[in-house]
JSON list of C-alpha atoms in Angstrom, two decimals:
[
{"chain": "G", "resi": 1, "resn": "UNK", "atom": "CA", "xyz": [-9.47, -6.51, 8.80]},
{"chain": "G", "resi": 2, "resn": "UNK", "atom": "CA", "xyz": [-13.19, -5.22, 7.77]},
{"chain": "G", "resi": 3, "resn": "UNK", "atom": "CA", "xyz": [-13.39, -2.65, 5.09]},
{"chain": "G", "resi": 4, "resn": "UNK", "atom": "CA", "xyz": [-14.91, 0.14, 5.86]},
{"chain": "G", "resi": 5, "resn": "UNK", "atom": "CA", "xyz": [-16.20, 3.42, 4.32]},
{"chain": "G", "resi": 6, "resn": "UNK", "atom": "CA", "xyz": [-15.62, 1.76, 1.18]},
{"chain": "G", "resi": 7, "resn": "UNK", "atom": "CA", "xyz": [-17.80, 4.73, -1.00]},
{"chain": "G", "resi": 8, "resn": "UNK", "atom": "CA", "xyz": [-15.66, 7.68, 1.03]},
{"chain": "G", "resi": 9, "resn": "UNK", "atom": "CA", "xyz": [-11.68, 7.01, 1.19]},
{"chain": "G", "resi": 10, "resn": "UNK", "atom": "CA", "xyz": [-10.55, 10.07, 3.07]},
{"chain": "G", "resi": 11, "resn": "UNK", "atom": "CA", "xyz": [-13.27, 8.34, 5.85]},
{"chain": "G", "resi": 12, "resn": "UNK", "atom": "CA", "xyz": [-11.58, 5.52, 6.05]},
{"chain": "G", "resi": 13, "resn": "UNK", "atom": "CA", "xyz": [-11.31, 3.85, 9.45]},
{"chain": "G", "resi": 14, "resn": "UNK", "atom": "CA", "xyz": [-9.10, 5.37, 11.88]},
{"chain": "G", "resi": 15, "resn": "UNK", "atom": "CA", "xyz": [-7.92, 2.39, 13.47]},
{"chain": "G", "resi": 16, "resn": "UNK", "atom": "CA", "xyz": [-6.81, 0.91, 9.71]},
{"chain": "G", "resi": 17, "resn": "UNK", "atom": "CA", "xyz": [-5.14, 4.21, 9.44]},
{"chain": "G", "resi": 18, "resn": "UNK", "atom": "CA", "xyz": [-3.80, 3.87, 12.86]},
{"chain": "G", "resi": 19, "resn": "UNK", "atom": "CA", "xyz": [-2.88, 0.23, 12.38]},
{"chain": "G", "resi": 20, "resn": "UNK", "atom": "CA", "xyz": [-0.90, 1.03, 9.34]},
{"chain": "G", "resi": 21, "resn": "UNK", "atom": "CA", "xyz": [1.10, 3.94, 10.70]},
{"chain": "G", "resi": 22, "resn": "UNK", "atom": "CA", "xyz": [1.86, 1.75, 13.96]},
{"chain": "G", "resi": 23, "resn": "UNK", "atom": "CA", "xyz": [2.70, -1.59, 11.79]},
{"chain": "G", "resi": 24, "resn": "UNK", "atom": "CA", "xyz": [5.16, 0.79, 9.97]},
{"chain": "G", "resi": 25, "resn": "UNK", "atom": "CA", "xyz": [7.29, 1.76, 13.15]},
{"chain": "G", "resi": 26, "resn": "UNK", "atom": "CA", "xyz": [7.18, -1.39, 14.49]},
{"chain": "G", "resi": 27, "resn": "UNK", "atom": "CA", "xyz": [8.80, -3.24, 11.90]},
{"chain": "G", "resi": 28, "resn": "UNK", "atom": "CA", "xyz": [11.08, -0.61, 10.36]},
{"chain": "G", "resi": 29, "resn": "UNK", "atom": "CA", "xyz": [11.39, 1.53, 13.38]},
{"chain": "G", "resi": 30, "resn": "UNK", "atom": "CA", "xyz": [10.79, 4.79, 11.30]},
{"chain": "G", "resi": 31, "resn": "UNK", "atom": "CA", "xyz": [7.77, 7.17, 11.01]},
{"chain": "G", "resi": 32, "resn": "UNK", "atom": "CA", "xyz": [5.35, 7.22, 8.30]},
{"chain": "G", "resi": 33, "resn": "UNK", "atom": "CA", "xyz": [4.11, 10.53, 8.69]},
{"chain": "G", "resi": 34, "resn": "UNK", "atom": "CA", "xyz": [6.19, 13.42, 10.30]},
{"chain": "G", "resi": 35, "resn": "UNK", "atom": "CA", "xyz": [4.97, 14.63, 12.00]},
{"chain": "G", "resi": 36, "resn": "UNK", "atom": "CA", "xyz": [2.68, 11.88, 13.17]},
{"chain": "G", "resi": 37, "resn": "UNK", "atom": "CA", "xyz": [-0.88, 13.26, 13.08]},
{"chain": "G", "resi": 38, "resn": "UNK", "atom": "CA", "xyz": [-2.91, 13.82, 16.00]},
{"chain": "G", "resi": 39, "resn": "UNK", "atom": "CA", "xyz": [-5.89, 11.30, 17.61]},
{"chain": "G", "resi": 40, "resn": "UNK", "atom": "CA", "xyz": [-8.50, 11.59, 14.89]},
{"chain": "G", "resi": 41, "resn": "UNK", "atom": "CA", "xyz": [-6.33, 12.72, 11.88]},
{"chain": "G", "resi": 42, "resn": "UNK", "atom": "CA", "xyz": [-4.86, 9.96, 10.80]},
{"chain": "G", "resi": 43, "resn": "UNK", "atom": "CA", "xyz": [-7.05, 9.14, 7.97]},
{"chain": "G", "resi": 44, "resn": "UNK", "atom": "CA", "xyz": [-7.00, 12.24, 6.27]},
{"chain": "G", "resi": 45, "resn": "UNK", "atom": "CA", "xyz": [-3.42, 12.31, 7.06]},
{"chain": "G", "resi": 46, "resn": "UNK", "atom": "CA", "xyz": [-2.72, 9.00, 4.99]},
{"chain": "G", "resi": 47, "resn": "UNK", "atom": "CA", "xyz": [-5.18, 9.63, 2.16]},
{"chain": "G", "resi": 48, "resn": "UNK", "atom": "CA", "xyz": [-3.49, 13.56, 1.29]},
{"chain": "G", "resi": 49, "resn": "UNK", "atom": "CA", "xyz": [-0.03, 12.09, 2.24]},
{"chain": "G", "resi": 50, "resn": "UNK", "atom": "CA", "xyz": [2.84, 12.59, -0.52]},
{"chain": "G", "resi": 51, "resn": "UNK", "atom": "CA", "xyz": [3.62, 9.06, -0.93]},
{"chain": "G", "resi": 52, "resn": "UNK", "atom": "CA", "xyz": [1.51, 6.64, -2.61]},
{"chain": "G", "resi": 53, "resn": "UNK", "atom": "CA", "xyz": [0.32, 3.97, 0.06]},
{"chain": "G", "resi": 54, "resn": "UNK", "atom": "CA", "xyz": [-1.81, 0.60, -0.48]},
{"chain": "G", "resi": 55, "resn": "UNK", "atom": "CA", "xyz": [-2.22, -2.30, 1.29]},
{"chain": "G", "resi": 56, "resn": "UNK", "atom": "CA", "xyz": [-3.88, -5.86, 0.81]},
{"chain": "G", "resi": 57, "resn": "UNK", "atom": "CA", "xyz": [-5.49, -8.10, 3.73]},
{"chain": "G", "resi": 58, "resn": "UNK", "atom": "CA", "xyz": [-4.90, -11.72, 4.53]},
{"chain": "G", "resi": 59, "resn": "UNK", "atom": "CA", "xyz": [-7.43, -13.62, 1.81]},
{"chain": "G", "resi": 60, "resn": "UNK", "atom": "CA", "xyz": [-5.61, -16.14, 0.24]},
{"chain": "G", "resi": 61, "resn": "UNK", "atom": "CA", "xyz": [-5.72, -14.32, -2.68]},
{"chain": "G", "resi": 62, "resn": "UNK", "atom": "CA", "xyz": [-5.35, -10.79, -1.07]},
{"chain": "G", "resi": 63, "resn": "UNK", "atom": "CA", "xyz": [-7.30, -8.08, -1.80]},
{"chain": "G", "resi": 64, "resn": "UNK", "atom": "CA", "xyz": [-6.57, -4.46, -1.81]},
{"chain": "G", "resi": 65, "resn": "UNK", "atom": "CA", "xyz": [-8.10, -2.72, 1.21]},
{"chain": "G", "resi": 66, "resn": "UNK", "atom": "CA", "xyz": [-6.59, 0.92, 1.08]},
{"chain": "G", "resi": 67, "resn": "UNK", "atom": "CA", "xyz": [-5.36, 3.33, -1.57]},
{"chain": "G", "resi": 68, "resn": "UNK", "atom": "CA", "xyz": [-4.42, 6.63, -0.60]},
{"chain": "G", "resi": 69, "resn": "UNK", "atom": "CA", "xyz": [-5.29, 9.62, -3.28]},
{"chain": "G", "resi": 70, "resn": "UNK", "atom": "CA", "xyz": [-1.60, 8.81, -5.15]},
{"chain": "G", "resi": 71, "resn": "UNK", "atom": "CA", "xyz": [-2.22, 4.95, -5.28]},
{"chain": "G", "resi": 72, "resn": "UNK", "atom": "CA", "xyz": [-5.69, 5.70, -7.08]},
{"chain": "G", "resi": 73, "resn": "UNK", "atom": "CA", "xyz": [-4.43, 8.15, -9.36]},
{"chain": "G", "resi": 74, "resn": "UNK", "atom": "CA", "xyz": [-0.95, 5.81, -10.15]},
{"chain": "G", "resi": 75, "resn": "UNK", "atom": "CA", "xyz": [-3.59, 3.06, -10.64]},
{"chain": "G", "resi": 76, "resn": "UNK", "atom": "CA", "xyz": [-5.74, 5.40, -12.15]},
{"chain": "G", "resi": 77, "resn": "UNK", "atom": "CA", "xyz": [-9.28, 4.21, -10.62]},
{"chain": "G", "resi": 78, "resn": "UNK", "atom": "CA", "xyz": [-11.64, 5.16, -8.44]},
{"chain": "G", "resi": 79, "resn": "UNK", "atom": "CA", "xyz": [-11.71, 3.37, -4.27]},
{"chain": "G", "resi": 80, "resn": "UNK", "atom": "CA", "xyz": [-14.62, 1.12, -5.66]},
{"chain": "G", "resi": 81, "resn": "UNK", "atom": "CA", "xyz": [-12.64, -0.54, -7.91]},
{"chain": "G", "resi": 82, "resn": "UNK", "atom": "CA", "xyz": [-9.55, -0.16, -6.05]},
{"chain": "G", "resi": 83, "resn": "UNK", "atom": "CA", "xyz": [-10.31, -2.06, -3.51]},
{"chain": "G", "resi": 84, "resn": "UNK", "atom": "CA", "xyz": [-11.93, -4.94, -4.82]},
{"chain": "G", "resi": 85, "resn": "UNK", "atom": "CA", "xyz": [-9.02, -5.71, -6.62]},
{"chain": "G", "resi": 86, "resn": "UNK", "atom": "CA", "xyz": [-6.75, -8.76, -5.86]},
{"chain": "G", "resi": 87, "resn": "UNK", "atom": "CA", "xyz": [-3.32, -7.12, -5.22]},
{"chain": "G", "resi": 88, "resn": "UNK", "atom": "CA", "xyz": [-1.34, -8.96, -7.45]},
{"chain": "G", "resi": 89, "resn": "UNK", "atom": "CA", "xyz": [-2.88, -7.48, -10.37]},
{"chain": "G", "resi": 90, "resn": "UNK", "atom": "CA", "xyz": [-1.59, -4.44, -9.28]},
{"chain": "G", "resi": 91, "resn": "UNK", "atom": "CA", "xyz": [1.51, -5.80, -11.31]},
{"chain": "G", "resi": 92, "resn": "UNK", "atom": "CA", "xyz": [2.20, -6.71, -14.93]},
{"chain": "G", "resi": 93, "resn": "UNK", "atom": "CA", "xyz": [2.09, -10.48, -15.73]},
{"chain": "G", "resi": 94, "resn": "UNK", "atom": "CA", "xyz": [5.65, -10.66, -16.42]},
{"chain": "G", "resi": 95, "resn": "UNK", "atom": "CA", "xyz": [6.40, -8.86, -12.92]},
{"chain": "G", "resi": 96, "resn": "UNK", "atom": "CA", "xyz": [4.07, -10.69, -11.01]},
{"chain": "G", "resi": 97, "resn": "UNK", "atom": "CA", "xyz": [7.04, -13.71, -10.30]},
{"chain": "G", "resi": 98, "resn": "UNK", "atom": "CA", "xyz": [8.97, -10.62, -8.98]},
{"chain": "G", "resi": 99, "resn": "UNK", "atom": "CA", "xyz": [6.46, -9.29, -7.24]},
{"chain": "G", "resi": 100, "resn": "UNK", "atom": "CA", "xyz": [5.33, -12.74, -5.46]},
{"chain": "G", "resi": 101, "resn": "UNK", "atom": "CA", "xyz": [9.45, -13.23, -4.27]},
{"chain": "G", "resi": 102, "resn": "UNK", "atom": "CA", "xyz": [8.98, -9.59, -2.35]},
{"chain": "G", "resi": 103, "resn": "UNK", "atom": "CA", "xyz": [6.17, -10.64, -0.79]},
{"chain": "G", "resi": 104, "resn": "UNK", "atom": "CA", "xyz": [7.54, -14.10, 0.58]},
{"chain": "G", "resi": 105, "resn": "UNK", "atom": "CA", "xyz": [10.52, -12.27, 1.48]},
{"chain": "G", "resi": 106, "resn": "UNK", "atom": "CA", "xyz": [8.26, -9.63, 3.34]},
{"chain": "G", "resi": 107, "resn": "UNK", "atom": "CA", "xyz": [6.65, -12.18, 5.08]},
{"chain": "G", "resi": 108, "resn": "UNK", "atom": "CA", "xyz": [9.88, -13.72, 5.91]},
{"chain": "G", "resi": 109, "resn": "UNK", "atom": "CA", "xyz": [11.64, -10.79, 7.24]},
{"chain": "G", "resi": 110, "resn": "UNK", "atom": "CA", "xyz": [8.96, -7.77, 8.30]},
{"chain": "G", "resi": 111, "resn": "UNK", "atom": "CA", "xyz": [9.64, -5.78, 5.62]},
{"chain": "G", "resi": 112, "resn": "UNK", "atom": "CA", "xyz": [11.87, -4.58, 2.71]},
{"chain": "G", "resi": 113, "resn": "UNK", "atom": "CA", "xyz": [13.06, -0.97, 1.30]},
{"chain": "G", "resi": 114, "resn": "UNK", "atom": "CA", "xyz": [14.55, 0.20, -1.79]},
{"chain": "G", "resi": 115, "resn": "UNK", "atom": "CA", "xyz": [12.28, -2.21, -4.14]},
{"chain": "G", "resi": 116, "resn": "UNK", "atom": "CA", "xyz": [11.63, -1.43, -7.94]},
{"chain": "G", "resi": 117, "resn": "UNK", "atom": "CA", "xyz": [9.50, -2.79, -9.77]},
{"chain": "G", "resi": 118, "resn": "UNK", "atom": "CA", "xyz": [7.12, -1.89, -13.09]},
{"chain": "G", "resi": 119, "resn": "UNK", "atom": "CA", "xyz": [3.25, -1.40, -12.58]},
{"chain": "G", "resi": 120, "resn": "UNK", "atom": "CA", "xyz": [0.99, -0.59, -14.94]},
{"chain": "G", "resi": 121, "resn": "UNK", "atom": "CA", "xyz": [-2.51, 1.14, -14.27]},
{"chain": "G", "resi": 122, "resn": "UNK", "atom": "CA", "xyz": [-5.88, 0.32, -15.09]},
{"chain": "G", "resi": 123, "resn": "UNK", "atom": "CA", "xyz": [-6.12, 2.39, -18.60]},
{"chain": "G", "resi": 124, "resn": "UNK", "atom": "CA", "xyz": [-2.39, 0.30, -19.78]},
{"chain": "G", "resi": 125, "resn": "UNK", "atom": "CA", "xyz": [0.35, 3.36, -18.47]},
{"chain": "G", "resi": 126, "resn": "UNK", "atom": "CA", "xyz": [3.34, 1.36, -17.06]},
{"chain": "G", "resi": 127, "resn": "UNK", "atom": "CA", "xyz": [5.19, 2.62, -14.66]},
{"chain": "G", "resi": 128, "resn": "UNK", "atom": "CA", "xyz": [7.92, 2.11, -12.61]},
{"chain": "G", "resi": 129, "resn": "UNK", "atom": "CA", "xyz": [7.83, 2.29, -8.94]},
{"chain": "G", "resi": 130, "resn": "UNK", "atom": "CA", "xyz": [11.40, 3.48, -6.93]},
{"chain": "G", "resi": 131, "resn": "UNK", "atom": "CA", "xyz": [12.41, 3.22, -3.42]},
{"chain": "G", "resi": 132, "resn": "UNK", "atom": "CA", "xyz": [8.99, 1.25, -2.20]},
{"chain": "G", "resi": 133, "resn": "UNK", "atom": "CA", "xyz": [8.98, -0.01, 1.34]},
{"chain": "G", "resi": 134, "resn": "UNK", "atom": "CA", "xyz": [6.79, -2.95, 1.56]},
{"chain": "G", "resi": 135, "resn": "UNK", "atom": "CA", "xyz": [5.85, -4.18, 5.38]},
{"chain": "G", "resi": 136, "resn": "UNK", "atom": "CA", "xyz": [3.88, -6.65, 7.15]},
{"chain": "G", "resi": 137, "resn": "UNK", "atom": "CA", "xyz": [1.08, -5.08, 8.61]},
{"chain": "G", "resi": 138, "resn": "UNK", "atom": "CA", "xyz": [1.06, -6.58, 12.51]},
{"chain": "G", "resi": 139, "resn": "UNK", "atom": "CA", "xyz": [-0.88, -5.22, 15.30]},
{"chain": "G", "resi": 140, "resn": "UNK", "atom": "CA", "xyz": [0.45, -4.45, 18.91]},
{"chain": "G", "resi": 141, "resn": "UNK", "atom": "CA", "xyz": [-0.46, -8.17, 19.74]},
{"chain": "G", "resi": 142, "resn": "UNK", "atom": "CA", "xyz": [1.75, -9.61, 16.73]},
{"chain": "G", "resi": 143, "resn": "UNK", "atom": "CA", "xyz": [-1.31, -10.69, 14.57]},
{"chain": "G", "resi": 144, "resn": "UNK", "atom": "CA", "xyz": [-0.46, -10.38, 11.05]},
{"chain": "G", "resi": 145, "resn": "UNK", "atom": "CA", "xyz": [-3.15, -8.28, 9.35]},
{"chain": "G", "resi": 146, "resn": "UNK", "atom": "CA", "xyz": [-1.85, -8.29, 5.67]},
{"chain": "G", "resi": 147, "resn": "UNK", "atom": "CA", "xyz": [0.87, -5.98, 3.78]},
{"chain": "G", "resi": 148, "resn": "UNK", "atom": "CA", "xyz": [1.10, -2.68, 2.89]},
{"chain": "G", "resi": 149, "resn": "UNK", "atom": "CA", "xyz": [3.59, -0.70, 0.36]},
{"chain": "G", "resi": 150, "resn": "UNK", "atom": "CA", "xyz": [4.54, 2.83, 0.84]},
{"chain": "G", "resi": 151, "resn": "UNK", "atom": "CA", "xyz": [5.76, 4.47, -2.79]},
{"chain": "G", "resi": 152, "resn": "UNK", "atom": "CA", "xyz": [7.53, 7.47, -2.50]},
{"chain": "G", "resi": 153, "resn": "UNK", "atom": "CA", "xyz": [8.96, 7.52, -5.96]},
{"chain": "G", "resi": 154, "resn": "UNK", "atom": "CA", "xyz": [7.76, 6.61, -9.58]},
{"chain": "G", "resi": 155, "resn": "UNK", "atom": "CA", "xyz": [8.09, 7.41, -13.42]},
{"chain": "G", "resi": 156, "resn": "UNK", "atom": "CA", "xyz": [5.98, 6.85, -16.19]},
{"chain": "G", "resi": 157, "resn": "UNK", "atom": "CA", "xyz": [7.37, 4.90, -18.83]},
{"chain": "G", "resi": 158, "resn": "UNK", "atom": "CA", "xyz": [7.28, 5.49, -22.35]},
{"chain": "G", "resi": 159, "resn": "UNK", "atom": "CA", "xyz": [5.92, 2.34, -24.56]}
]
């Protein structure tokens, strides 16, 4: 999918926003947002949400297309660089073999909940993410799209 609004993340594209929150319920049969947010607010609703959410396209070395406001600040960085990032460097070197099993498992399955793992930010902080639900992002005709991860939980760890 096209990135758009790349300079302004609480523009970002309604129909990403709307493909995410869809792709969600399809594959876990739960709701993102509750209440879901009416035609036209989804966007905003995803960028202020309380969970951190990201997700990555379908480049063979995926890229990371969306970062709501708690992805940027875990990451700490700004949508720019955000989203030119390859995903897997969201992840420590040593967590990356981890990370890459998830993600084939994902792919696999739809989606998986309950995953921890330990990221670390752009300035060095590690932390450790808790609870994650990690999905295949698949539109309404069954064409994958990419992945997306929805953090509800983390900790900062101390060096």
């Amino acid at each position: 999918m096209e990135r758009k609004n790349r300079v302004n993340p609480a523009a970002m594209d309604e129909q990403l926003a709307r493909l995410l929150i869809d792709s969600y319920r399809r594959v876990t049969g739960r709701k993102l947002l509750d209440p879901e947010p009416p035609p036209g607010k989804a966007a905003e609703a995803l960028f202020e949400a309380p969970f951190a959410l990201l997700s990555h396209g379908t480049e063979p070395d995926p890229i990371l297309q969306y970062g709501n406001r708690k992805a940027l600040e875990l990451w700490e960085m700004d949508w720019e660089a955000f989203t030119s990032m390859p995903s897997r460097l969201t992840a420590e070197q040593a967590e990356r073999g981890e990370r890459e099993k998830l993600l084939a498992d994902v792919r696999e399955k739809g989606y998986s909940d309950g995953y921890r793992g330990v990221r670390v930010s752009s300035s060095g902080r590690r932390f450790e993410i808790i609870d994650a639900v990690v999905w295949n992002v698949v539109d309404e005709r069954g064409t994958y799209c990419g992945q997306a991860a929805m953090i509800p939980r983390w900790r900062f760890l101390s060096d």
